[in-house]
Amino acid sequence: MNTGLISSRYALAFIDFAQEGNATDIIYLEVKTLLKSFSLYKELNQILQNPILSQSQKHKTIHVAMGGSVHPIFDKFLTLILDNKRENQLQFIALKFIELYRERNNIFSAKLVSAVEVDAATEQKLIRMVKNEKNVRLELEKEIDPSILGGFIFEMDSLRWDGSISTQLRRIRKSFADKNKRIVS
C-alpha cells in the first residue's frame, strides 16, 4: 500500500471540499491543532489504529485531541476517513493538507531557534525581510534552545542561517585543532 499516494489523494479531496465550503482557513488551523496533538501525544496514532475501538470512540478521541469541537466539514471528512478505515493515514493526510494549503496560499514555513525569547519587534522585522525578499507569507515557528548560547539559527526551505555562538565556537575550536595538527606534524 502506497501511503504517500493515499494521503495525497485524501488531502487533495479534503482541501477541495473545504474550499467549496469556504472553510479552508478554519480547517487549516484545525489541522495544525491535530498535528500538534499527534506530536505531543505519541500514543494518539496507536489509539487510532487499535482495532478494538469502535469508529465512534475513535471519532470522539480525535475531537478531544482537537480541543473538543471541529468545523462541520472537518467532521464529515473524519467520518469519511473512519468509514473507509483510513485512520492510520490521518497524520499523513493532515501533513499533506498543510503542504497543499501553504502551496496554494504562497506561505512559507520557517523556524527560528534562539537562546532566549525573541521580542515581537525583532520577529516582525525578520518576517518583513523574508516577505520583501521572497514575496511570500511567512509562518514562523519559534524555539528556545539555551544550548546555542546566543545568536540564532534560521531555517526556511533549504536555507539555513546559523549565527549561533555554539557553532562559531565549534568552528574556532576546529580551526585551532587543525592548525595545531600541522604544527605537531
PDB file of C-alpha atoms in Angstrom:
ATOM      1  CA  MET A   1       0.000   0.000   0.000  1.00  0.00           C
ATOM      2  CA  ASN A   2       1.378   3.378  -1.031  1.00  0.00           C
ATOM      3  CA  THR A   3       0.769   5.653   1.953  1.00  0.00           C
ATOM      4  CA  GLY A   4       2.009   8.713   0.072  1.00  0.00           C
ATOM      5  CA  LEU A   5      -0.464   8.244  -2.757  1.00  0.00           C
ATOM      6  CA  ILE A   6      -3.374   7.537  -0.421  1.00  0.00           C
ATOM      7  CA  SER A   7      -2.672  10.517   1.829  1.00  0.00           C
ATOM      8  CA  SER A   8      -2.161  12.801  -1.175  1.00  0.00           C
ATOM      9  CA  ARG A   9      -5.491  11.849  -2.713  1.00  0.00           C
ATOM     10  CA  TYR A  10      -7.399  12.246   0.543  1.00  0.00           C
ATOM     11  CA  ALA A  11      -5.685  15.546   1.331  1.00  0.00           C
ATOM     12  CA  LEU A  12      -6.423  16.899  -2.129  1.00  0.00           C
ATOM     13  CA  ALA A  13     -10.068  15.872  -1.838  1.00  0.00           C
ATOM     14  CA  PHE A  14     -10.214  17.362   1.662  1.00  0.00           C
ATOM     15  CA  ILE A  15      -8.784  20.733   0.660  1.00  0.00           C
ATOM     16  CA  ASP A  16     -11.110  20.917  -2.352  1.00  0.00           C
ATOM     17  CA  PHE A  17     -14.073  20.021  -0.124  1.00  0.00           C
ATOM     18  CA  ALA A  18     -13.034  22.694   2.380  1.00  0.00           C
ATOM     19  CA  GLN A  19     -12.637  25.230  -0.406  1.00  0.00           C
ATOM     20  CA  GLU A  20     -16.141  24.504  -1.715  1.00  0.00           C
ATOM     21  CA  GLY A  21     -17.455  25.216   1.785  1.00  0.00           C
ATOM     22  CA  ASN A  22     -15.325  28.397   2.128  1.00  0.00           C
ATOM     23  CA  ALA A  23     -13.676  26.928   5.201  1.00  0.00           C
ATOM     24  CA  THR A  24     -10.065  26.293   4.196  1.00  0.00           C
ATOM     25  CA  ASP A  25      -8.621  28.860   6.613  1.00  0.00           C
ATOM     26  CA  ILE A  26     -10.544  27.498   9.605  1.00  0.00           C
ATOM     27  CA  ILE A  27      -9.798  23.908   8.701  1.00  0.00           C
ATOM     28  CA  TYR A  28      -6.129  24.745   8.172  1.00  0.00           C
ATOM     29  CA  LEU A  29      -5.954  25.919  11.793  1.00  0.00           C
ATOM     30  CA  GLU A  30      -7.803  22.793  12.958  1.00  0.00           C
ATOM     31  CA  VAL A  31      -5.453  20.518  11.005  1.00  0.00           C
ATOM     32  CA  LYS A  32      -2.478  22.295  12.597  1.00  0.00           C
ATOM     33  CA  THR A  33      -4.055  21.632  16.005  1.00  0.00           C
ATOM     34  CA  LEU A  34      -4.483  17.958  15.125  1.00  0.00           C
ATOM     35  CA  LEU A  35      -0.851  17.687  14.019  1.00  0.00           C
ATOM     36  CA  LYS A  36       0.261  19.327  17.247  1.00  0.00           C
ATOM     37  CA  SER A  37      -1.704  16.676  19.149  1.00  0.00           C
ATOM     38  CA  PHE A  38      -0.014  13.950  17.123  1.00  0.00           C
ATOM     39  CA  SER A  39       3.393  15.352  18.049  1.00  0.00           C
ATOM     40  CA  LEU A  40       2.553  15.908  21.719  1.00  0.00           C
ATOM     41  CA  TYR A  41       0.792  12.577  22.252  1.00  0.00           C
ATOM     42  CA  LYS A  42       2.681   9.796  20.511  1.00  0.00           C
ATOM     43  CA  GLU A  43       0.058   7.273  21.633  1.00  0.00           C
ATOM     44  CA  LEU A  44      -2.661   9.021  19.581  1.00  0.00           C
ATOM     45  CA  ASN A  45      -1.657   7.103  16.452  1.00  0.00           C
ATOM     46  CA  GLN A  46      -1.701   3.827  18.379  1.00  0.00           C
ATOM     47  CA  ILE A  47      -5.157   4.590  19.745  1.00  0.00           C
ATOM     48  CA  LEU A  48      -6.489   5.295  16.253  1.00  0.00           C
ATOM     49  CA  GLN A  49      -5.020   2.043  14.938  1.00  0.00           C
ATOM     50  CA  ASN A  50      -6.494  -0.045  17.755  1.00  0.00           C
ATOM     51  CA  PRO A  51      -8.951  -2.476  16.103  1.00  0.00           C
ATOM     52  CA  ILE A  52     -10.870  -2.967  19.352  1.00  0.00           C
ATOM     53  CA  LEU A  53     -12.063   0.653  19.483  1.00  0.00           C
ATOM     54  CA  SER A  54     -15.229   1.497  17.575  1.00  0.00           C
ATOM     55  CA  GLN A  55     -15.430   4.242  14.964  1.00  0.00           C
ATOM     56  CA  SER A  56     -17.401   6.447  17.338  1.00  0.00           C
ATOM     57  CA  GLN A  57     -14.728   6.058  20.047  1.00  0.00           C
ATOM     58  CA  LYS A  58     -12.022   6.987  17.537  1.00  0.00           C
ATOM     59  CA  HIS A  59     -14.140   9.898  16.352  1.00  0.00           C
ATOM     60  CA  LYS A  60     -14.501  11.167  19.918  1.00  0.00           C
ATOM     61  CA  THR A  61     -10.769  10.701  20.511  1.00  0.00           C
ATOM     62  CA  ILE A  62      -9.950  12.867  17.509  1.00  0.00           C
ATOM     63  CA  HIS A  63     -12.403  15.531  18.703  1.00  0.00           C
ATOM     64  CA  VAL A  64     -10.754  15.542  22.133  1.00  0.00           C
ATOM     65  CA  ALA A  65      -7.298  15.767  20.537  1.00  0.00           C
ATOM     66  CA  MET A  66      -8.510  18.826  18.632  1.00  0.00           C
ATOM     67  CA  GLY A  67      -9.889  20.604  21.667  1.00  0.00           C
ATOM     68  CA  GLY A  68     -13.481  19.402  21.624  1.00  0.00           C
ATOM     69  CA  SER A  69     -15.141  20.939  18.610  1.00  0.00           C
ATOM     70  CA  VAL A  70     -14.391  20.874  14.904  1.00  0.00           C
ATOM     71  CA  HIS A  71     -15.851  22.516  11.821  1.00  0.00           C
ATOM     72  CA  PRO A  72     -18.720  20.501  10.265  1.00  0.00           C
ATOM     73  CA  ILE A  73     -16.713  19.997   7.048  1.00  0.00           C
ATOM     74  CA  PHE A  74     -13.823  18.600   9.075  1.00  0.00           C
ATOM     75  CA  ASP A  75     -16.254  16.377  10.957  1.00  0.00           C
ATOM     76  CA  LYS A  76     -17.678  14.988   7.681  1.00  0.00           C
ATOM     77  CA  PHE A  77     -14.152  14.328   6.473  1.00  0.00           C
ATOM     78  CA  LEU A  78     -13.299  12.476   9.692  1.00  0.00           C
ATOM     79  CA  THR A  79     -16.390  10.327   9.198  1.00  0.00           C
ATOM     80  CA  LEU A  80     -15.219   9.514   5.664  1.00  0.00           C
ATOM     81  CA  ILE A  81     -11.745   8.600   6.936  1.00  0.00           C
ATOM     82  CA  LEU A  82     -13.176   6.330   9.628  1.00  0.00           C
ATOM     83  CA  ASP A  83     -15.773   4.755   7.296  1.00  0.00           C
ATOM     84  CA  ASN A  84     -13.009   3.878   4.835  1.00  0.00           C
ATOM     85  CA  LYS A  85     -10.758   2.621   7.653  1.00  0.00           C
ATOM     86  CA  ARG A  86      -8.015   5.115   6.819  1.00  0.00           C
ATOM     87  CA  GLU A  87      -7.489   6.393  10.361  1.00  0.00           C
ATOM     88  CA  ASN A  88      -3.930   5.036  10.205  1.00  0.00           C
ATOM     89  CA  GLN A  89      -3.326   7.594   7.426  1.00  0.00           C
ATOM     90  CA  LEU A  90      -4.798  10.589   9.240  1.00  0.00           C
ATOM     91  CA  GLN A  91      -1.480  12.091  10.290  1.00  0.00           C
ATOM     92  CA  PHE A  92      -0.069  11.774   6.751  1.00  0.00           C
ATOM     93  CA  ILE A  93      -3.251  13.242   5.272  1.00  0.00           C
ATOM     94  CA  ALA A  94      -3.022  16.180   7.690  1.00  0.00           C
ATOM     95  CA  LEU A  95       0.618  16.801   6.769  1.00  0.00           C
ATOM     96  CA  LYS A  96      -0.225  16.734   3.066  1.00  0.00           C
ATOM     97  CA  PHE A  97      -3.205  19.068   3.657  1.00  0.00           C
ATOM     98  CA  ILE A  98      -0.874  21.585   5.327  1.00  0.00           C
ATOM     99  CA  GLU A  99       1.555  21.310   2.427  1.00  0.00           C
ATOM    100  CA  LEU A 100      -1.218  21.860  -0.155  1.00  0.00           C
ATOM    101  CA  TYR A 101      -2.695  24.790   1.777  1.00  0.00           C
ATOM    102  CA  ARG A 102       0.674  26.515   2.058  1.00  0.00           C
ATOM    103  CA  GLU A 103       1.385  25.902  -1.603  1.00  0.00           C
ATOM    104  CA  ARG A 104      -1.978  27.343  -2.699  1.00  0.00           C
ATOM    105  CA  ASN A 105      -1.626  30.379  -0.429  1.00  0.00           C
ATOM    106  CA  ASN A 106       2.063  31.073  -1.085  1.00  0.00           C
ATOM    107  CA  ILE A 107       3.006  30.500   2.545  1.00  0.00           C
ATOM    108  CA  PHE A 108       6.483  29.506   3.624  1.00  0.00           C
ATOM    109  CA  SER A 109       7.168  27.886   6.941  1.00  0.00           C
ATOM    110  CA  ALA A 110      10.290  28.857   8.830  1.00  0.00           C
ATOM    111  CA  LYS A 111      11.869  28.034  12.139  1.00  0.00           C
ATOM    112  CA  LEU A 112      13.808  30.420  14.355  1.00  0.00           C
ATOM    113  CA  VAL A 113      15.910  28.918  17.130  1.00  0.00           C
ATOM    114  CA  SER A 114      17.354  31.296  19.696  1.00  0.00           C
ATOM    115  CA  ALA A 115      18.925  31.020  23.130  1.00  0.00           C
ATOM    116  CA  VAL A 116      16.386  33.432  24.638  1.00  0.00           C
ATOM    117  CA  GLU A 117      12.890  34.631  23.746  1.00  0.00           C
ATOM    118  CA  VAL A 118      12.883  36.876  20.668  1.00  0.00           C
ATOM    119  CA  ASP A 119      10.947  40.108  21.101  1.00  0.00           C
ATOM    120  CA  ALA A 120       7.990  40.892  18.842  1.00  0.00           C
ATOM    121  CA  ALA A 121       9.769  43.745  17.051  1.00  0.00           C
ATOM    122  CA  THR A 122      12.687  41.527  16.014  1.00  0.00           C
ATOM    123  CA  GLU A 123      10.300  38.778  14.932  1.00  0.00           C
ATOM    124  CA  GLN A 124       8.284  41.212  12.771  1.00  0.00           C
ATOM    125  CA  LYS A 125      11.474  42.632  11.258  1.00  0.00           C
ATOM    126  CA  LEU A 126      12.601  39.128  10.264  1.00  0.00           C
ATOM    127  CA  ILE A 127       9.188  38.329   8.768  1.00  0.00           C
ATOM    128  CA  ARG A 128       9.208  41.596   6.774  1.00  0.00           C
ATOM    129  CA  MET A 129      12.733  40.885   5.476  1.00  0.00           C
ATOM    130  CA  VAL A 130      11.729  37.443   4.207  1.00  0.00           C
ATOM    131  CA  LYS A 131       8.439  38.742   2.812  1.00  0.00           C
ATOM    132  CA  ASN A 132      10.226  41.521   0.894  1.00  0.00           C
ATOM    133  CA  GLU A 133      12.894  39.131  -0.385  1.00  0.00           C
ATOM    134  CA  LYS A 134      10.676  36.208  -1.406  1.00  0.00           C
ATOM    135  CA  ASN A 135       7.273  37.937  -1.773  1.00  0.00           C
ATOM    136  CA  VAL A 136       5.557  35.264   0.352  1.00  0.00           C
ATOM    137  CA  ARG A 137       3.675  34.978   3.615  1.00  0.00           C
ATOM    138  CA  LEU A 138       5.772  33.512   6.375  1.00  0.00           C
ATOM    139  CA  GLU A 139       4.695  31.306   9.261  1.00  0.00           C
ATOM    140  CA  LEU A 140       7.400  31.471  11.874  1.00  0.00           C
ATOM    141  CA  GLU A 141       7.847  28.734  14.445  1.00  0.00           C
ATOM    142  CA  LYS A 142       9.986  29.859  17.356  1.00  0.00           C
ATOM    143  CA  GLU A 143      12.037  27.586  19.578  1.00  0.00           C
ATOM    144  CA  ILE A 144      14.189  28.437  22.551  1.00  0.00           C
ATOM    145  CA  ASP A 145      17.350  26.357  22.866  1.00  0.00           C
ATOM    146  CA  PRO A 146      19.800  27.593  25.520  1.00  0.00           C
ATOM    147  CA  SER A 147      22.464  25.188  24.225  1.00  0.00           C
ATOM    148  CA  ILE A 148      23.199  27.509  21.268  1.00  0.00           C
ATOM    149  CA  LEU A 149      24.463  30.031  23.888  1.00  0.00           C
ATOM    150  CA  GLY A 150      23.422  33.093  21.861  1.00  0.00           C
ATOM    151  CA  GLY A 151      22.669  34.267  18.369  1.00  0.00           C
ATOM    152  CA  PHE A 152      20.122  32.388  16.287  1.00  0.00           C
ATOM    153  CA  ILE A 153      19.517  29.637  13.743  1.00  0.00           C
ATOM    154  CA  PHE A 154      17.002  30.394  10.983  1.00  0.00           C
ATOM    155  CA  GLU A 155      15.703  27.650   8.696  1.00  0.00           C
ATOM    156  CA  MET A 156      13.371  28.065   5.735  1.00  0.00           C
ATOM    157  CA  ASP A 157      13.054  25.651   2.855  1.00  0.00           C
ATOM    158  CA  SER A 158      16.618  24.626   2.010  1.00  0.00           C
ATOM    159  CA  LEU A 159      18.048  27.818   3.517  1.00  0.00           C
ATOM    160  CA  ARG A 160      19.804  27.709   6.888  1.00  0.00           C
ATOM    161  CA  TRP A 161      21.446  30.678   8.556  1.00  0.00           C
ATOM    162  CA  ASP A 162      23.418  29.623  11.587  1.00  0.00           C
ATOM    163  CA  GLY A 163      24.602  32.603  13.575  1.00  0.00           C
ATOM    164  CA  SER A 164      24.720  30.774  16.885  1.00  0.00           C
ATOM    165  CA  ILE A 165      27.583  31.264  19.285  1.00  0.00           C
ATOM    166  CA  SER A 166      27.898  27.492  19.798  1.00  0.00           C
ATOM    167  CA  THR A 167      28.536  26.981  16.062  1.00  0.00           C
ATOM    168  CA  GLN A 168      31.046  29.813  15.974  1.00  0.00           C
ATOM    169  CA  LEU A 169      32.892  28.323  18.972  1.00  0.00           C
ATOM    170  CA  ARG A 170      32.875  24.904  17.299  1.00  0.00           C
ATOM    171  CA  ARG A 171      34.423  26.422  14.131  1.00  0.00           C
ATOM    172  CA  ILE A 172      37.084  28.216  16.162  1.00  0.00           C
ATOM    173  CA  ARG A 173      37.863  25.012  18.086  1.00  0.00           C
ATOM    174  CA  LYS A 174      38.139  23.027  14.826  1.00  0.00           C
ATOM    175  CA  SER A 175      40.336  25.693  13.222  1.00  0.00           C
ATOM    176  CA  PHE A 176      42.576  25.756  16.290  1.00  0.00           C
ATOM    177  CA  ALA A 177      42.824  21.947  16.310  1.00  0.00           C
ATOM    178  CA  ASP A 178      43.644  21.858  12.572  1.00  0.00           C
ATOM    179  CA  LYS A 179      46.415  24.446  12.971  1.00  0.00           C
ATOM    180  CA  ASN A 180      47.878  22.555  15.935  1.00  0.00           C
ATOM    181  CA  LYS A 181      47.919  19.299  13.954  1.00  0.00           C
ATOM    182  CA  ARG A 182      50.020  20.947  11.243  1.00  0.00           C
ATOM    183  CA  ILE A 183      52.426  22.350  13.822  1.00  0.00           C
ATOM    184  CA  VAL A 184      52.875  18.987  15.531  1.00  0.00           C
ATOM    185  CA  SER A 185      53.254  17.014  12.258  1.00  0.00           C
TER     186      SER A 185
END
